[in-house]
Structures are given as structure tokens and as C-alpha cells.
Amino acid sequence: MYGNQKKARICYQASVPLVNKPMAEIKKNRGREGHLEIRTVRKEEEDNSSKDRENVKRPIPHEEVEEIPFKLKNVERTFKVGTKLSDAHKEALISLIGEFEDVFAWGPEDMPVVDPEVAIHRLHVDSMFVPIKQRKRTFSDEKNMTIRSEVETLLKAKVIHELQFPEWVANVVLVK
């Protein structure tokens, strides 16, 4: 399935204002049949999708957020809530998080072991094709430190384990 990032962004921007509107205002704006008005993507907008990505307007939150300090398992954590949230709702949210603190995974080490049948991804490669070995690439010292720390974190959490191959298999891909 292929998607169009431009169309997805337009749909997202169209739906963001609905999140913070009161339900009475949304119901008032509904049509006779009870459906919300849907914005459609015009042909010009679709044609402009190949333009420079830096000119794209990014949606911004409708309200300010504040960080709430919270202590879980003797470790200080923070989470963000909207400033327009009432004090009663904030207290209810904090107590709910405290009640279900064992559910939250703050890092890879907090996650339980996932069944390999669910988590393993195998590529269906035709055995008739000859595998092509990637040229080994070198990274800067900063990127090597980042790679090393990420690998150590995943090794400690037992998400990955080391395997030995007779030759170079693939390069690391850094994702920000």
C-alpha cells in the first residue's frame, strides 16, 4: 500500500482543530445527515506535492503544554499535559498513571519479552538471485558513539543478541 504524504498532512491538519473544539460546537456544525464536513484535496494541491518540503506548514498544538514531574519506581519521570486541563482532570490523570505504573515502558529494559513469532520480520527473497554485499562504510566518531550506545542499550534489554558472520552483512542506518 502506497500513501501520499502531502494528502496525509492535509487530512491531519484538517482534523487537528476538531480535537480541541467543544462537542457542542462540533454537533452544531454538522449537516442534516449528522456527518462532519470533510475537506477534500484539490488537484492543484496534489500537483504541488513535489515542491520543496521546507515550504510545508507544520501543524502546531492549539495550547501550551506543561511538564508534570512524576515518581515511578523510585525514578523521577515527567509527562506533558495541556495547560487548559482542569486541576481535577490533572489529579485524575496522575492517579491513573500511578495506578497503572507497571504498564508504562520508559525504555527498552522495561519491555517484557515479545514472542518471536510476532516480532521477527523475515524478507521473502527469491533464492534465484545472488546476494549483493554492501560496501562497508565508516562513520564519524560522534555517530560511532551513538551507534555503540544504542546497541549496548538493546543488548542490555535483551532485545537483540550478537551473531558472528564470516563476512560483512549490512551497514548500520542511523534514524533521527
PDB file of C-alpha atoms in Angstrom, residues 15 18 22 31 33 39 55 75 89 116 119 128 135 151 160:
ATOM      1  CA  SER A  15      -8.584  17.074  11.760  1.00  0.00           C
ATOM      2  CA  LEU A  18     -11.579  19.236  15.796  1.00  0.00           C
ATOM      3  CA  PRO A  22     -16.139  21.520  22.378  1.00  0.00           C
ATOM      4  CA  GLY A  31     -25.048  18.713   8.287  1.00  0.00           C
ATOM      5  CA  GLU A  33     -27.400  13.784   7.904  1.00  0.00           C
ATOM      6  CA  ARG A  39     -12.220  18.883   3.276  1.00  0.00           C
ATOM      7  CA  ASN A  55       7.803  25.198   2.482  1.00  0.00           C
ATOM      8  CA  VAL A  75      12.813   7.227  39.426  1.00  0.00           C
ATOM      9  CA  HIS A  89      -8.517  16.201  35.491  1.00  0.00           C
ATOM     10  CA  PRO A 116       9.407 -14.063  18.322  1.00  0.00           C
ATOM     11  CA  ALA A 119       8.257  -9.623  16.403  1.00  0.00           C
ATOM     12  CA  MET A 128      17.496 -17.467  -7.653  1.00  0.00           C
ATOM     13  CA  ARG A 135      30.425  -1.838   0.784  1.00  0.00           C
ATOM     14  CA  VAL A 151      23.481  -1.259  20.578  1.00  0.00           C
ATOM     15  CA  ILE A 160      18.997  -8.153  20.250  1.00  0.00           C
TER      16      ILE A 160
END
